[in-house]
PDB file of C-alpha atoms and ligand atoms in Angstrom:
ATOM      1  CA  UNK O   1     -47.420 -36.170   8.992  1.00  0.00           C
ATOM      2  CA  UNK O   2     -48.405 -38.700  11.344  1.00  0.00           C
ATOM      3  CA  UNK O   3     -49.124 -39.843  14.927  1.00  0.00           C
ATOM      4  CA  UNK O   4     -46.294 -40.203  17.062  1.00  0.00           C
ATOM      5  CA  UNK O   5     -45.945 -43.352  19.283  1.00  0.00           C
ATOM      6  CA  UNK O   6     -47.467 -42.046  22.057  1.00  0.00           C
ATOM      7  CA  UNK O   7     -49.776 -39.676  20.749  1.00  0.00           C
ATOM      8  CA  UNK O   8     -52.276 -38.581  22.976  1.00  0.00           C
ATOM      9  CA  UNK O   9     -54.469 -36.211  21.298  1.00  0.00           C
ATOM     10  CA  UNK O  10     -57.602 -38.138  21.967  1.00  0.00           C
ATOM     11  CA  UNK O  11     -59.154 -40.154  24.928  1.00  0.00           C
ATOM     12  CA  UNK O  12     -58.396 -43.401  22.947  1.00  0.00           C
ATOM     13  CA  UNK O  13     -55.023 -43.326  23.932  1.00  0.00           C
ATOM     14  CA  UNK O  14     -55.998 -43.824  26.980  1.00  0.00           C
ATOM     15  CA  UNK O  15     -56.821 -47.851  26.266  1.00  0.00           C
ATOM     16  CA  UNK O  16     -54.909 -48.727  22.842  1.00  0.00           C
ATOM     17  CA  UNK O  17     -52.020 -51.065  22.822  1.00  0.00           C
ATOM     18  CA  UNK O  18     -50.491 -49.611  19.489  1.00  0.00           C
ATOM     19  CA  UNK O  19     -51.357 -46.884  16.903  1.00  0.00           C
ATOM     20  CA  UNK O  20     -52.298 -47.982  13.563  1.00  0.00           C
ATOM     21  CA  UNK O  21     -50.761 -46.550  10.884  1.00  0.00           C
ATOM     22  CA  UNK O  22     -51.748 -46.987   7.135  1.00  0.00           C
ATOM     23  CA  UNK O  23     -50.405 -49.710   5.193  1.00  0.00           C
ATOM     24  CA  UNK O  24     -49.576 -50.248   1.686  1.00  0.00           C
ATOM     25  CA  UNK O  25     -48.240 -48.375  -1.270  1.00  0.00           C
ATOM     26  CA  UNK O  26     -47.670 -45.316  -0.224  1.00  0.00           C
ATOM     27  CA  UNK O  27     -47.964 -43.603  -3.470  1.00  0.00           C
ATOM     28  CA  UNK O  28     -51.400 -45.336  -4.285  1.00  0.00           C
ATOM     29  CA  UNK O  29     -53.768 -43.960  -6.554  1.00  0.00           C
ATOM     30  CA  UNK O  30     -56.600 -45.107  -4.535  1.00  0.00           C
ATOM     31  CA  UNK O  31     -56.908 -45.378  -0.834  1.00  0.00           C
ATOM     32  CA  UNK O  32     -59.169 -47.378   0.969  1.00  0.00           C
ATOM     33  CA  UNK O  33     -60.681 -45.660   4.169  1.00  0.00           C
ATOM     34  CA  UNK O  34     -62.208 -48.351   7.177  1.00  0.00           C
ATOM     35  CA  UNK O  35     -63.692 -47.107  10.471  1.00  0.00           C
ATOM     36  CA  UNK O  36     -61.070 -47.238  13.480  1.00  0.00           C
ATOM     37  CA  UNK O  37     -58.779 -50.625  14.403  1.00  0.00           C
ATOM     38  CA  UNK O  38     -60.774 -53.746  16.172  1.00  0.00           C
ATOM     39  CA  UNK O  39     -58.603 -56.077  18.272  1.00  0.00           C
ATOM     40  CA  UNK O  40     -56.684 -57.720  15.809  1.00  0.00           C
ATOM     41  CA  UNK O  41     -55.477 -54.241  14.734  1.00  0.00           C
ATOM     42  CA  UNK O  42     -54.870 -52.898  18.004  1.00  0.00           C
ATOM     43  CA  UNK O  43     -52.898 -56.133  18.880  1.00  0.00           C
ATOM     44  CA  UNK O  44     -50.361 -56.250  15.710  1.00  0.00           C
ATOM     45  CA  UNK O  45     -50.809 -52.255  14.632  1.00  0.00           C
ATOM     46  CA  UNK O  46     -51.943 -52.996  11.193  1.00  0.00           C
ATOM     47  CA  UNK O  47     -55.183 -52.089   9.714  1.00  0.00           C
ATOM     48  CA  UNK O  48     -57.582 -54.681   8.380  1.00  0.00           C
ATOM     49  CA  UNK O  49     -55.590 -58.138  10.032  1.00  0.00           C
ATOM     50  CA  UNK O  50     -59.003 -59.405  11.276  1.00  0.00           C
ATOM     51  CA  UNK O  51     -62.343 -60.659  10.296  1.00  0.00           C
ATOM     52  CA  UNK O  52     -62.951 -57.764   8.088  1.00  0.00           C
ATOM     53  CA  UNK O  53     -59.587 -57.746   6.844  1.00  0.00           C
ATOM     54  CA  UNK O  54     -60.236 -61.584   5.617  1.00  0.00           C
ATOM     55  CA  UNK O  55     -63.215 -60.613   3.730  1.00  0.00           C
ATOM     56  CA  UNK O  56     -61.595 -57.713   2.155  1.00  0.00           C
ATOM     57  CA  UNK O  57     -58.505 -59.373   1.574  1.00  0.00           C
ATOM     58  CA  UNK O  58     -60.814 -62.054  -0.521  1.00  0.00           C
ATOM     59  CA  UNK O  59     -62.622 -59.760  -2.284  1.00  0.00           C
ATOM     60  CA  UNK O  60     -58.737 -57.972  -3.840  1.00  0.00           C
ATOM     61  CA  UNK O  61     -57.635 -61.313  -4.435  1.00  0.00           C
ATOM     62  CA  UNK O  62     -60.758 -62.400  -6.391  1.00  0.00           C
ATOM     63  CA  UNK O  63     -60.162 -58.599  -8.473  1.00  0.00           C
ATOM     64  CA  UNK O  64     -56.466 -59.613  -8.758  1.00  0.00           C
ATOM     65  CA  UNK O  65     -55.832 -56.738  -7.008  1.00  0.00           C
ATOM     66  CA  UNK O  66     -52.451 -56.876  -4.716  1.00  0.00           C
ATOM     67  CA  UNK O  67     -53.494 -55.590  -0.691  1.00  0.00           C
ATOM     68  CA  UNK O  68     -49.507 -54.393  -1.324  1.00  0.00           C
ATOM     69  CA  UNK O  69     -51.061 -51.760  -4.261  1.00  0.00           C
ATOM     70  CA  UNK O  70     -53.132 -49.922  -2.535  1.00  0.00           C
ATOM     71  CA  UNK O  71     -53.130 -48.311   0.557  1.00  0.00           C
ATOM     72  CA  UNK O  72     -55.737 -49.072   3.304  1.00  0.00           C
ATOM     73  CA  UNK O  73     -56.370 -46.857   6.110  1.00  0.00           C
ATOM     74  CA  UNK O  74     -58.429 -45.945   9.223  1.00  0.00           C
ATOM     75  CA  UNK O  75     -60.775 -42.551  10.135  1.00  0.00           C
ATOM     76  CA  UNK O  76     -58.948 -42.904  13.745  1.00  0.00           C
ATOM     77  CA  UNK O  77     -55.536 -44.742  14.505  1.00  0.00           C
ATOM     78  CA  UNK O  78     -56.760 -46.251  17.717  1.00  0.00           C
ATOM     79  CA  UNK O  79     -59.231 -48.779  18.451  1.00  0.00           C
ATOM     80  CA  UNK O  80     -62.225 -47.298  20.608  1.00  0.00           C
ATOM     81  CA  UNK O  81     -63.282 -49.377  23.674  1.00  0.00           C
ATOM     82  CA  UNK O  82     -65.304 -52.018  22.979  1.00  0.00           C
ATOM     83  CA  UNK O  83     -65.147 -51.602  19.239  1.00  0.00           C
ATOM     84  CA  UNK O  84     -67.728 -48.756  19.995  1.00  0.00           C
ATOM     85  CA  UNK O  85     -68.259 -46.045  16.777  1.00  0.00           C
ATOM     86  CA  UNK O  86     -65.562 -43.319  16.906  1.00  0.00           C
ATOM     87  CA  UNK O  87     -66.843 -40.057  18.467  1.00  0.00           C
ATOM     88  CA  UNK O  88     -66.425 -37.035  16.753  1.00  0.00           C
ATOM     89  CA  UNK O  89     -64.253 -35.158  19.158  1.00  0.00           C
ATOM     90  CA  UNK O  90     -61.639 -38.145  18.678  1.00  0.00           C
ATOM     91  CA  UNK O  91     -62.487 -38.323  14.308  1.00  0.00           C
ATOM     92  CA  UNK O  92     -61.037 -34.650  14.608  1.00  0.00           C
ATOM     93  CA  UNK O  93     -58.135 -35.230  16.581  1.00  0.00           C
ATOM     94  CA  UNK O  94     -56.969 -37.399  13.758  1.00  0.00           C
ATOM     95  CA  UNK O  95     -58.314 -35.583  10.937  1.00  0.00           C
ATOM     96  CA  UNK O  96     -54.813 -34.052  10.089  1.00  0.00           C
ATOM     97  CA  UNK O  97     -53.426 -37.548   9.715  1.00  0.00           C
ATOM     98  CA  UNK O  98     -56.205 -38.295   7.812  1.00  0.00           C
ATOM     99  CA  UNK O  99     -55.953 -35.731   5.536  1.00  0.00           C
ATOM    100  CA  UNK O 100     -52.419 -36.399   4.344  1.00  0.00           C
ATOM    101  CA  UNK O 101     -53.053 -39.735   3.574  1.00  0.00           C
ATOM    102  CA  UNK O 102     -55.867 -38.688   1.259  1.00  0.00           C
ATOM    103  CA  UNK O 103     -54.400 -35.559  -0.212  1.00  0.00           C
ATOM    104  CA  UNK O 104     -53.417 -36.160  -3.958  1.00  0.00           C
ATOM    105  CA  UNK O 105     -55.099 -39.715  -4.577  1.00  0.00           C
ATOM    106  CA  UNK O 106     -57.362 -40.089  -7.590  1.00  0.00           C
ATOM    107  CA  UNK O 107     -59.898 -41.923  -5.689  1.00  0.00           C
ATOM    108  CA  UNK O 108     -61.065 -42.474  -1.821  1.00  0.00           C
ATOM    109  CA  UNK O 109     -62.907 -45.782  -0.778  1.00  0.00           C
ATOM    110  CA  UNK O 110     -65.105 -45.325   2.523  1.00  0.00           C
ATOM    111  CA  UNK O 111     -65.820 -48.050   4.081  1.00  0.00           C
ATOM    112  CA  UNK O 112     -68.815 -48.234   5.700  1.00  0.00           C
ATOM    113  CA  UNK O 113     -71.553 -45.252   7.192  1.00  0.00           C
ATOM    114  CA  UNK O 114     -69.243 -44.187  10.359  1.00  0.00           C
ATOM    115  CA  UNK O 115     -66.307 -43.477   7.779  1.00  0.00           C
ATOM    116  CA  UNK O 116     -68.132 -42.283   4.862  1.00  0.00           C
ATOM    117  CA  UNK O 117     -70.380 -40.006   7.470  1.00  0.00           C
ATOM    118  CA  UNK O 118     -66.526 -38.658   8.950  1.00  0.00           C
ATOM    119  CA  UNK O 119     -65.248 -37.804   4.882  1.00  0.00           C
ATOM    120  CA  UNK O 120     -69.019 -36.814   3.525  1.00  0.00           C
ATOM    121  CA  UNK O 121     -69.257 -34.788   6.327  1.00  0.00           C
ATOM    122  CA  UNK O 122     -73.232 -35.503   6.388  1.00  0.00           C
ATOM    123  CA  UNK O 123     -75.120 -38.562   7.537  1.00  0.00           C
ATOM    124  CA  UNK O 124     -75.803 -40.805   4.969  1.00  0.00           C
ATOM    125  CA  UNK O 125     -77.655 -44.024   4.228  1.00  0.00           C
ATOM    126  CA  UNK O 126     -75.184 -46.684   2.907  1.00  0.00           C
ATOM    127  CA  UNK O 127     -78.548 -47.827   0.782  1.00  0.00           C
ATOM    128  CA  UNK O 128     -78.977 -44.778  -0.974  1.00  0.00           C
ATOM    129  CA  UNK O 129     -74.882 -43.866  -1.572  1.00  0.00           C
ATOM    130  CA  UNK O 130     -73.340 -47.223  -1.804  1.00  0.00           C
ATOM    131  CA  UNK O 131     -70.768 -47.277  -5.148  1.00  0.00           C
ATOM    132  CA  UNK O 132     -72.477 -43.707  -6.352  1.00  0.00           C
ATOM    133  CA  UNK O 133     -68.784 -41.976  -7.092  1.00  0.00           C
ATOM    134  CA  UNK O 134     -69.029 -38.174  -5.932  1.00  0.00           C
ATOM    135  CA  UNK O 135     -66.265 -35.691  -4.331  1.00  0.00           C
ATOM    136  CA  UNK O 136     -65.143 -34.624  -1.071  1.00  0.00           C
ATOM    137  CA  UNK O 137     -62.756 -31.756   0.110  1.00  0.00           C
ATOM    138  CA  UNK O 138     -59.700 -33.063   1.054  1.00  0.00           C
ATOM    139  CA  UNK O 139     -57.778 -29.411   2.463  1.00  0.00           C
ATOM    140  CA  UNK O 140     -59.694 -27.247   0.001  1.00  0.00           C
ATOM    141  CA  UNK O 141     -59.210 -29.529  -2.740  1.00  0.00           C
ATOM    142  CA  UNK O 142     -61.772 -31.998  -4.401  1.00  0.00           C
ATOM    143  CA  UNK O 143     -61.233 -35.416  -4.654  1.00  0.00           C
ATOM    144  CA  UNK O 144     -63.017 -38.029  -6.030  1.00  0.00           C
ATOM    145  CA  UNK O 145     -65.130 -40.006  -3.578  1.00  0.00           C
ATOM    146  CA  UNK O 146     -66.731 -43.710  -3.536  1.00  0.00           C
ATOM    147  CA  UNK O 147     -68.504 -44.605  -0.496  1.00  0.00           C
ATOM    148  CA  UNK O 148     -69.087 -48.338  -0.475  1.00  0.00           C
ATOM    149  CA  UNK O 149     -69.840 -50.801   2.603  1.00  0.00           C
ATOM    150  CA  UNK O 150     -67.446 -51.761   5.261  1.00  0.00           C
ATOM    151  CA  UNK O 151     -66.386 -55.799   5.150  1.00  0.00           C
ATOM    152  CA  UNK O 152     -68.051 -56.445   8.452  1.00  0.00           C
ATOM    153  CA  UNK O 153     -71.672 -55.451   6.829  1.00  0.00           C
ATOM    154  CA  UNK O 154     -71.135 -57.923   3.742  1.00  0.00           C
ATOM    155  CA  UNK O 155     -71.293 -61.069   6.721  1.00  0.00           C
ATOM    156  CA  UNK O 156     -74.957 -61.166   6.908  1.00  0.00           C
ATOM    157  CA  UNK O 157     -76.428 -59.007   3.594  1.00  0.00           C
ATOM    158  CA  UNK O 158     -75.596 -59.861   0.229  1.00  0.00           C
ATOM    159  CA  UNK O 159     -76.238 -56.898  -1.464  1.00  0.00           C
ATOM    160  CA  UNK O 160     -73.790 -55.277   0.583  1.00  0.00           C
ATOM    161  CA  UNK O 161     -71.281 -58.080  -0.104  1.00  0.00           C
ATOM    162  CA  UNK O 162     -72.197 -57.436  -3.905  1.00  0.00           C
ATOM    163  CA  UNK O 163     -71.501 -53.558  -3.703  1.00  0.00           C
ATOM    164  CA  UNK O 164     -68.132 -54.174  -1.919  1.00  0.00           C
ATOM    165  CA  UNK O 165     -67.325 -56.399  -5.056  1.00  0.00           C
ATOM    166  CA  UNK O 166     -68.160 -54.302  -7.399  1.00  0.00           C
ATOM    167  CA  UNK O 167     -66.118 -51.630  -5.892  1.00  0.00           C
ATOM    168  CA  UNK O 168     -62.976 -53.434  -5.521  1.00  0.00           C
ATOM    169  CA  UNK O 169     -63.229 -54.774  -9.338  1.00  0.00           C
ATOM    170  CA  UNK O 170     -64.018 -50.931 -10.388  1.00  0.00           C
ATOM    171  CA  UNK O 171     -60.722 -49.743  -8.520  1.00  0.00           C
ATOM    172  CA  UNK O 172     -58.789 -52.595 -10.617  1.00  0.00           C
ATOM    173  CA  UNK O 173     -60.373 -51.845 -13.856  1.00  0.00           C
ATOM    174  CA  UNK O 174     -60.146 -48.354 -13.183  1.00  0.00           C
ATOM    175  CA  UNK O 175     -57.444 -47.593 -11.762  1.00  0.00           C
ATOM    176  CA  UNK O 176     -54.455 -50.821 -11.840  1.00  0.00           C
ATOM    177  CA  UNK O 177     -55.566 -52.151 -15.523  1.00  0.00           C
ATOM    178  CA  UNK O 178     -53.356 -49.427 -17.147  1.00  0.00           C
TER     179      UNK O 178
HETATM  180  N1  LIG A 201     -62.518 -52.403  10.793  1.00  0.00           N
HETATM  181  C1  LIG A 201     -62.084 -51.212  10.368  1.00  0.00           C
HETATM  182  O1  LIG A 201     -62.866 -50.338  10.045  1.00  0.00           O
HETATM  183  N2  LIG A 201     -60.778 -51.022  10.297  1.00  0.00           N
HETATM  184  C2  LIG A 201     -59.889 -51.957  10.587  1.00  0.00           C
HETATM  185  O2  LIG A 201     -58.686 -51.701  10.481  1.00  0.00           O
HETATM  186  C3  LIG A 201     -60.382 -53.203  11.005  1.00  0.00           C
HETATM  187  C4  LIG A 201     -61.692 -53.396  11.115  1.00  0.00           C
END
């Protein structure tokens, strides 16, 4: 289950160019979850094709981790005016996406408080939860959960940067290194 083209479920259709679907392996183990598209997504319609998607990009190459392995996705499929947080009237118009993309993984990766906060379902300080595996309810069913920080944060704080490491070389070693 997905979007369609012109979905207009939520007010961000009103201002996207295109929806942005997940991309990857479909049959993933792990999925990586980011906020909502920025520019460069909302431009080409892939997740993660800008700034963020460098630094991440970096980080799976230096794990030896292929971005073609896993599958990397976004809380909301359009990008929000202004690269402004999601709301959560327009986090639960896409929840049903959402939650066939996670359903049956081993692990989810949040990235970041505004799409750890939409799968925790609680506010949460990235400080306190940052690589702390737990579980979330993915339609009635628990699945394992690692909140982590979004690729934008690891720009100016290096313990951020260092968490988002570690996380990406835990997914290889934990879940590719078979
Ligand atoms: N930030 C996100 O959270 N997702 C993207 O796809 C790009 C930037």
């Amino acid at each position: 289950m997905r979007p369609s083209p012109d979905c207009r479920l939520c007010t961000l259709s009103q201002n996207r160019s295109l929806i942005v679907l997940p991309e990857g392996d479909p049959c993933s183990p792990v999925v990586f979850v980011g906020e909502a598209p920025g520019e460069k997504e909302d431009q080409s319609g892939r997740p993660f094709v800008g700034r963020s998607g460098r630094i991440l990009d970096g980080m799976l190459e230096e794990a030896g981790l292929p971005r073609s392995s896993i599958l990397i996705t976004n809380t909301v499929k359009c990008r929000p005016p202004g690269n402004r947080d999601p709301q959560r009237e327009e986090m639960a118009a896409c929840l049903p996406f959402l939650q066939n993309e996670l359903k049956d993984r081993e692990l989810v990766v949040g990235l970041g408080k505004s799409a750890c906060r939409d799968l925790m379902g609680m506010d949460v300080k990235m400080k306190e939860v940052a690589n702390k595996e737990t579980a979330i309810d993915v339609d009635g069913k628990k699945v394992a959960f690692m909140p982590t920080y979004h690729p934008a944060a690891t720009i100016y704080s290096k313990e951020a940067r260092e968490a988002l490491r570690q996380a990406v070389l835990y997914v290889k070693k934990t879940y590719y290194d078979l």
